[in-house]
C-alpha cells in the first residue's frame, strides 16, 4: 500500500525530506502535494521534485483529500498552528523537531491528535537510524553491562544563521541541536524521567542560548551530560559507558552512520541521494518515513520508538533547562 505524502513548507529541510523519500520504493511512498505561504515557491519546489500539486497556503493542503500524512517542515514557532490545522482536518502528521516550543504546546498538539484520532510523531530522525536500533539491541542484551554514564555533544558555528539566533524564530542551541543530545540520553535510559536536571549556559544578546550544558541524574546513580553550542564546532560524538564496556557514536551523533562497540567500528551508510542535500546524511530521514508507514499500516496513532510520552519528557527537560539558564520565548507566557 502506498503512503501519500503532503509537504508543508518548501524550505531546506523539506527539500531533504523529499529527496529522502525518493530513495524508498515508489509503491510505498509518494509525494503528491506541497504547500508554501508563497505559491511561486511551492510551484518551484513541485517542479524540482516532480510533485503533482502545489498550493500557496497550508489551508489548501489541509483540504486535499488524497493525502495520508503531512510532513511539517516549518520553523518550530509554527509547529503548533500548522500541526493543529492539519490534524483538525483529519490528517496524520510527522512534525519536525522540536515538536513545539514548550511542554504546553506539545501537550496541546498531542491532545489535538487524540481528539481527531490521527497519527502524530515528532521527527527525531536519530531514533530510527540503524545505528540507534543497534544501540538499543546491544543495551537490551547487556552488551556493556549496566550503563553508568552517557555523554553527548553537538556543536556547530551557526551564529550567522538568523533562524538559530533570533528568539522570534525559536532560535537557540538547545531547541535547534541540543535536543538531539537530550533525546539520546533518554533513548539510552529507556525514557526514564531523570531525578534531577541541572543546566548552565551562556546567552547571546538576542536572549537565546549560545551554549548549554545539561546534567541529568537518573536512578541508580547514573548520569548523562549533554553539551550543545551554536558558536563552535564540537566533536559531535556520543558515548555510553557501562560496567563491562563502551558504545561510541564517533561522529554525527544526530545522524549516525558508524558505531564503535568496545573499540570495534561498524559502518551503516545512508542511501545515496538523487538530488543535492542541504544537511548531513539527510537521506537518513527515509528511516523515520518508513516508521510512519509501518505505524499507519498497523493502525497505530504513535510510534513506540518516539512516543507521545517521549516527546512530553523531552519538552519537560528542555523547559526546565531553559528556565535555569534564563531563556524565555513569547510562547512561554501564553
Tab-separated table of C-alpha atoms in Angstrom:
chain	number	residue	atom	x	y	z
A	1	UNK	CA	0.000	0.000	0.000
A	2	UNK	CA	1.327	3.424	-0.947
A	3	UNK	CA	1.523	6.236	1.610
A	4	UNK	CA	0.682	9.580	0.010
A	5	UNK	CA	2.644	12.482	1.482
A	6	UNK	CA	1.929	16.185	1.596
A	7	UNK	CA	4.842	18.527	2.307
A	8	UNK	CA	4.181	21.607	4.429
A	9	UNK	CA	6.776	24.335	3.737
A	10	UNK	CA	9.179	24.457	0.808
A	11	UNK	CA	12.361	25.170	2.754
A	12	UNK	CA	15.701	23.371	3.047
A	13	UNK	CA	14.623	20.622	5.420
A	14	UNK	CA	11.528	19.858	3.329
A	15	UNK	CA	13.784	19.561	0.288
A	16	UNK	CA	15.956	17.000	2.049
A	17	UNK	CA	12.981	15.039	3.369
A	18	UNK	CA	11.524	14.844	-0.124
A	19	UNK	CA	14.866	13.671	-1.512
A	20	UNK	CA	14.968	11.048	1.243
A	21	UNK	CA	11.512	9.786	0.291
A	22	UNK	CA	12.740	9.274	-3.270
A	23	UNK	CA	15.213	6.665	-2.002
A	24	UNK	CA	12.267	4.476	-0.963
A	25	UNK	CA	10.143	2.293	-3.286
A	26	UNK	CA	7.580	4.360	-5.217
A	27	UNK	CA	4.933	1.746	-4.463
A	28	UNK	CA	5.383	2.522	-0.741
A	29	UNK	CA	5.815	6.316	-0.657
A	30	UNK	CA	4.640	9.082	-2.984
A	31	UNK	CA	4.759	12.853	-2.564
A	32	UNK	CA	1.530	14.166	-4.077
A	33	UNK	CA	1.405	17.801	-2.937
A	34	UNK	CA	3.459	20.629	-1.446
A	35	UNK	CA	2.350	23.875	0.171
A	36	UNK	CA	4.154	27.109	0.983
A	37	UNK	CA	2.998	30.554	2.024
A	38	UNK	CA	4.184	31.748	-1.392
A	39	UNK	CA	2.630	29.872	-4.339
A	40	UNK	CA	5.683	30.553	-6.514
A	41	UNK	CA	7.956	28.836	-4.008
A	42	UNK	CA	5.604	25.867	-3.842
A	43	UNK	CA	5.484	25.638	-7.645
A	44	UNK	CA	9.277	25.771	-7.924
A	45	UNK	CA	9.574	23.063	-5.262
A	46	UNK	CA	6.975	20.935	-7.051
A	47	UNK	CA	8.757	21.275	-10.366
A	48	UNK	CA	12.130	20.370	-8.846
A	49	UNK	CA	10.748	17.246	-7.174
A	50	UNK	CA	8.115	16.264	-9.791
A	51	UNK	CA	5.229	16.753	-7.355
A	52	UNK	CA	1.770	16.861	-8.995
A	53	UNK	CA	0.165	19.645	-6.939
A	54	UNK	CA	1.429	22.914	-5.445
A	55	UNK	CA	-0.526	25.120	-3.052
A	56	UNK	CA	0.005	28.708	-1.939
A	57	UNK	CA	-1.412	28.116	1.536
A	58	UNK	CA	-1.334	25.425	4.193
A	59	UNK	CA	-5.122	25.536	4.335
A	60	UNK	CA	-5.350	24.263	0.758
A	61	UNK	CA	-3.022	21.384	1.583
A	62	UNK	CA	-5.166	20.518	4.606
A	63	UNK	CA	-8.227	20.237	2.351
A	64	UNK	CA	-6.570	17.887	-0.153
A	65	UNK	CA	-8.446	14.569	0.204
A	66	UNK	CA	-5.683	12.493	-1.395
A	67	UNK	CA	-3.094	12.890	1.370
A	68	UNK	CA	-2.459	10.262	4.040
A	69	UNK	CA	0.168	12.123	6.070
A	70	UNK	CA	1.687	15.599	6.142
A	71	UNK	CA	5.334	16.317	6.830
A	72	UNK	CA	5.525	19.628	8.711
A	73	UNK	CA	8.866	21.259	7.898
A	74	UNK	CA	8.157	24.816	9.055
A	75	UNK	CA	10.290	26.562	11.669
A	76	UNK	CA	9.357	25.465	15.191
A	77	UNK	CA	7.413	28.589	16.082
A	78	UNK	CA	4.793	27.477	13.533
A	79	UNK	CA	4.585	23.822	14.532
A	80	UNK	CA	1.623	24.304	16.853
A	81	UNK	CA	-0.533	26.215	14.383
A	82	UNK	CA	0.383	24.074	11.372
A	83	UNK	CA	0.051	20.829	13.281
A	84	UNK	CA	-3.349	21.796	14.654
A	85	UNK	CA	-4.534	22.870	11.196
A	86	UNK	CA	-3.721	19.516	9.614
A	87	UNK	CA	-4.862	17.322	12.468
A	88	UNK	CA	-8.186	19.155	12.710
A	89	UNK	CA	-8.521	18.326	9.013
A	90	UNK	CA	-8.043	14.646	9.977
A	91	UNK	CA	-4.519	14.476	8.544
A	92	UNK	CA	-1.798	12.328	10.097
A	93	UNK	CA	1.338	14.286	10.991
A	94	UNK	CA	5.098	13.852	11.021
A	95	UNK	CA	6.298	17.110	12.576
A	96	UNK	CA	9.906	18.275	12.610
A	97	UNK	CA	11.648	18.540	15.933
A	98	UNK	CA	11.151	20.152	18.343
A	99	UNK	CA	7.508	19.132	18.252
A	100	UNK	CA	6.646	22.543	19.690
A	101	UNK	CA	8.193	25.449	21.569
A	102	UNK	CA	7.458	24.169	25.064
A	103	UNK	CA	5.665	21.494	27.075
A	104	UNK	CA	2.311	23.266	26.996
A	105	UNK	CA	2.326	23.372	23.193
A	106	UNK	CA	3.471	19.746	22.956
A	107	UNK	CA	0.594	18.659	25.169
A	108	UNK	CA	-1.816	20.712	23.079
A	109	UNK	CA	-0.668	19.007	19.868
A	110	UNK	CA	-0.971	15.554	21.431
A	111	UNK	CA	-4.453	16.381	22.694
A	112	UNK	CA	-5.429	17.541	19.203
A	113	UNK	CA	-4.129	14.292	17.718
A	114	UNK	CA	-6.143	12.235	20.185
A	115	UNK	CA	-9.278	14.306	19.661
A	116	UNK	CA	-9.100	13.747	15.914
A	117	UNK	CA	-7.873	10.137	16.181
A	118	UNK	CA	-4.851	10.764	13.936
A	119	UNK	CA	-1.202	9.735	13.982
A	120	UNK	CA	1.339	12.217	15.363
A	121	UNK	CA	5.096	11.776	15.666
A	122	UNK	CA	7.928	14.150	16.430
A	123	UNK	CA	10.535	13.769	13.695
A	124	UNK	CA	13.502	12.934	15.896
A	125	UNK	CA	15.048	11.067	12.984
A	126	UNK	CA	18.023	9.836	15.023
A	127	UNK	CA	15.782	7.292	16.751
A	128	UNK	CA	15.236	5.379	13.510
A	129	UNK	CA	18.764	5.112	12.148
A	130	UNK	CA	20.195	1.574	12.029
A	131	UNK	CA	22.873	2.734	14.477
A	132	UNK	CA	20.234	3.696	17.054
A	133	UNK	CA	18.374	0.424	16.584
A	134	UNK	CA	21.637	-1.457	17.094
A	135	UNK	CA	22.390	0.541	20.255
A	136	UNK	CA	19.007	-0.415	21.681
A	137	UNK	CA	19.625	-4.068	20.794
A	138	UNK	CA	23.068	-4.053	22.410
A	139	UNK	CA	21.755	-2.433	25.588
A	140	UNK	CA	18.866	-4.897	25.845
A	141	UNK	CA	21.412	-7.744	25.667
A	142	UNK	CA	23.543	-6.158	28.374
A	143	UNK	CA	26.482	-5.946	25.986
A	144	UNK	CA	28.284	-3.287	28.076
A	145	UNK	CA	26.800	-4.196	31.431
A	146	UNK	CA	24.976	-1.610	33.496
A	147	UNK	CA	25.125	1.820	31.890
A	148	UNK	CA	26.651	4.332	34.306
A	149	UNK	CA	27.454	7.411	32.202
A	150	UNK	CA	26.142	8.823	28.932
A	151	UNK	CA	27.784	11.752	27.201
A	152	UNK	CA	26.556	13.507	24.067
A	153	UNK	CA	27.736	16.733	22.448
A	154	UNK	CA	26.607	18.667	19.419
A	155	UNK	CA	28.109	21.975	18.383
A	156	UNK	CA	28.255	23.858	15.084
A	157	UNK	CA	29.142	27.503	14.243
A	158	UNK	CA	25.627	28.726	13.437
A	159	UNK	CA	25.532	32.270	14.786
A	160	UNK	CA	25.432	33.589	11.201
A	161	UNK	CA	22.108	31.774	10.622
A	162	UNK	CA	19.128	34.001	11.565
A	163	UNK	CA	16.914	31.030	12.440
A	164	UNK	CA	19.499	29.867	15.004
A	165	UNK	CA	19.910	33.159	16.861
A	166	UNK	CA	16.623	35.041	16.653
A	167	UNK	CA	14.239	34.494	19.543
A	168	UNK	CA	11.136	35.155	17.445
A	169	UNK	CA	12.195	32.270	15.178
A	170	UNK	CA	12.688	29.872	18.084
A	171	UNK	CA	16.474	30.143	17.989
A	172	UNK	CA	18.989	28.870	20.494
A	173	UNK	CA	21.335	25.928	20.823
A	174	UNK	CA	19.056	23.667	22.852
A	175	UNK	CA	15.938	23.687	20.672
A	176	UNK	CA	17.905	23.618	17.440
A	177	UNK	CA	20.581	20.992	18.068
A	178	UNK	CA	20.848	20.248	21.801
A	179	UNK	CA	17.573	18.364	21.590
A	180	UNK	CA	19.496	15.559	19.880
A	181	UNK	CA	21.793	15.161	22.870
A	182	UNK	CA	18.939	15.053	25.372
A	183	UNK	CA	16.910	12.599	23.308
A	184	UNK	CA	19.978	10.341	23.012
A	185	UNK	CA	20.290	10.146	26.789
A	186	UNK	CA	16.584	9.411	27.147
A	187	UNK	CA	16.808	6.714	24.489
A	188	UNK	CA	19.663	5.007	26.351
A	189	UNK	CA	17.789	5.174	29.656
A	190	UNK	CA	14.549	3.889	28.088
A	191	UNK	CA	12.536	7.058	28.551
A	192	UNK	CA	13.076	7.183	32.304
A	193	UNK	CA	12.381	10.541	33.911
A	194	UNK	CA	15.570	11.915	35.489
A	195	UNK	CA	15.665	12.511	39.222
A	196	UNK	CA	17.333	15.876	38.732
A	197	UNK	CA	18.132	18.351	35.968
A	198	UNK	CA	20.999	20.803	36.275
A	199	UNK	CA	21.696	23.267	33.477
A	200	UNK	CA	24.148	26.067	32.941
A	201	UNK	CA	24.826	28.137	29.878
A	202	UNK	CA	25.537	31.461	28.248
A	203	UNK	CA	23.175	33.512	26.119
A	204	UNK	CA	23.502	35.785	23.124
A	205	UNK	CA	22.325	39.386	23.158
A	206	UNK	CA	19.203	38.173	21.356
A	207	UNK	CA	18.198	36.281	24.503
A	208	UNK	CA	18.682	32.751	23.189
A	209	UNK	CA	21.204	30.242	24.491
A	210	UNK	CA	24.535	30.157	22.692
A	211	UNK	CA	25.901	27.258	24.739
A	212	UNK	CA	24.257	24.972	27.258
A	213	UNK	CA	25.414	22.047	29.386
A	214	UNK	CA	22.754	19.837	30.956
A	215	UNK	CA	23.445	17.150	33.540
A	216	UNK	CA	20.698	14.593	34.076
A	217	UNK	CA	20.797	12.303	37.109
A	218	UNK	CA	18.867	9.066	36.807
A	219	UNK	CA	18.021	6.400	39.364
A	220	UNK	CA	20.846	4.142	40.461
A	221	UNK	CA	23.417	6.958	40.452
A	222	UNK	CA	23.522	7.085	36.657
A	223	UNK	CA	24.377	10.304	34.832
A	224	UNK	CA	24.033	11.865	31.392
A	225	UNK	CA	25.894	15.007	30.340
A	226	UNK	CA	24.637	16.872	27.276
A	227	UNK	CA	26.586	19.759	25.713
A	228	UNK	CA	25.382	21.934	22.848
A	229	UNK	CA	26.552	25.166	21.253
A	230	UNK	CA	25.871	27.234	18.146
A	231	UNK	CA	29.173	29.124	18.426
A	232	UNK	CA	31.781	26.408	17.832
A	233	UNK	CA	32.448	23.023	16.271
A	234	UNK	CA	32.364	20.190	18.810
A	235	UNK	CA	33.362	16.555	18.159
A	236	UNK	CA	29.630	15.732	17.890
A	237	UNK	CA	30.098	12.333	19.480
A	238	UNK	CA	28.054	10.244	21.871
A	239	UNK	CA	29.445	7.815	24.420
A	240	UNK	CA	27.758	5.154	26.540
A	241	UNK	CA	29.906	3.788	29.361
A	242	UNK	CA	28.852	0.620	31.122
A	243	UNK	CA	30.344	-1.648	33.738
A	244	UNK	CA	31.514	-4.085	31.031
A	245	UNK	CA	32.435	-1.822	28.121
A	246	UNK	CA	31.603	1.155	25.959
A	247	UNK	CA	29.477	2.065	22.963
A	248	UNK	CA	30.533	5.114	20.978
A	249	UNK	CA	28.979	7.062	18.140
A	250	UNK	CA	32.224	8.565	16.805
A	251	UNK	CA	30.721	11.312	14.614
A	252	UNK	CA	27.439	12.892	13.531
A	253	UNK	CA	25.648	11.678	16.651
A	254	UNK	CA	22.396	13.227	15.410
A	255	UNK	CA	22.517	11.270	12.115
A	256	UNK	CA	24.976	8.443	12.809
A	257	UNK	CA	26.459	6.164	10.158
A	258	UNK	CA	29.051	4.345	12.281
A	259	UNK	CA	29.221	2.691	15.671
A	260	UNK	CA	32.107	1.548	17.869
A	261	UNK	CA	31.467	-1.229	20.374
A	262	UNK	CA	34.400	-1.854	22.695
A	263	UNK	CA	36.714	-0.317	20.104
A	264	UNK	CA	35.398	-2.229	17.077
A	265	UNK	CA	33.801	0.046	14.460
A	266	UNK	CA	30.980	-0.863	12.057
A	267	UNK	CA	29.657	1.308	9.232
A	268	UNK	CA	25.964	1.870	8.474
A	269	UNK	CA	25.833	4.068	5.329
A	270	UNK	CA	22.698	6.000	4.426
A	271	UNK	CA	21.074	5.787	0.959
A	272	UNK	CA	22.576	7.821	-1.865
A	273	UNK	CA	20.597	10.970	-2.814
A	274	UNK	CA	19.346	11.640	-6.334
A	275	UNK	CA	19.403	15.415	-5.767
A	276	UNK	CA	21.690	17.721	-3.731
A	277	UNK	CA	21.074	17.896	0.022
A	278	UNK	CA	21.290	20.830	2.431
A	279	UNK	CA	22.226	18.906	5.567
A	280	UNK	CA	24.446	15.988	6.594
A	281	UNK	CA	23.145	12.465	5.897
A	282	UNK	CA	19.657	13.753	5.146
A	283	UNK	CA	18.620	10.655	3.211
A	284	UNK	CA	18.550	9.074	6.675
A	285	UNK	CA	15.143	10.710	7.054
A	286	UNK	CA	13.912	7.785	4.987
A	287	UNK	CA	14.137	5.659	8.148
A	288	UNK	CA	11.576	7.763	10.010
A	289	UNK	CA	9.357	7.824	6.914
A	290	UNK	CA	9.375	4.030	6.904
A	291	UNK	CA	8.386	4.054	10.575
A	292	UNK	CA	5.457	6.344	9.768
A	293	UNK	CA	4.344	3.931	7.050
A	294	UNK	CA	4.631	0.966	9.422
A	295	UNK	CA	2.523	2.729	12.040
A	296	UNK	CA	-0.159	3.815	9.568
A	297	UNK	CA	-0.448	0.344	8.034
A	298	UNK	CA	-0.903	-1.099	11.520
A	299	UNK	CA	-3.446	1.483	12.628
A	300	UNK	CA	-1.147	2.994	15.255
A	301	UNK	CA	-1.512	6.613	16.407
A	302	UNK	CA	2.041	6.907	17.735
A	303	UNK	CA	5.398	5.171	17.398
A	304	UNK	CA	6.946	3.133	20.180
A	305	UNK	CA	10.364	4.452	19.088
A	306	UNK	CA	9.348	8.102	19.531
A	307	UNK	CA	6.137	8.067	21.514
A	308	UNK	CA	3.995	10.920	22.755
A	309	UNK	CA	5.391	10.256	26.246
A	310	UNK	CA	8.913	10.603	24.820
A	311	UNK	CA	8.017	13.995	23.336
A	312	UNK	CA	6.451	15.145	26.604
A	313	UNK	CA	9.510	14.185	28.673
A	314	UNK	CA	11.853	15.785	26.149
A	315	UNK	CA	9.867	19.035	26.348
A	316	UNK	CA	9.772	18.907	30.156
A	317	UNK	CA	13.545	18.619	30.389
A	318	UNK	CA	14.189	21.367	27.849
A	319	UNK	CA	11.709	23.697	29.558
A	320	UNK	CA	13.474	23.216	32.886
A	321	UNK	CA	16.925	23.653	31.354
A	322	UNK	CA	15.830	26.880	29.658
A	323	UNK	CA	14.307	28.097	32.924
A	324	UNK	CA	17.595	27.595	34.749
A	325	UNK	CA	19.610	29.355	32.046
A	326	UNK	CA	17.073	32.160	31.601
A	327	UNK	CA	15.855	31.574	28.040
A	328	UNK	CA	12.220	32.653	27.704
A	329	UNK	CA	10.183	32.680	24.490
A	330	UNK	CA	6.960	34.582	23.949
A	331	UNK	CA	5.160	31.221	23.769
A	332	UNK	CA	6.124	30.577	27.411
A	333	UNK	CA	3.909	33.460	28.533
A	334	UNK	CA	0.795	32.443	26.631
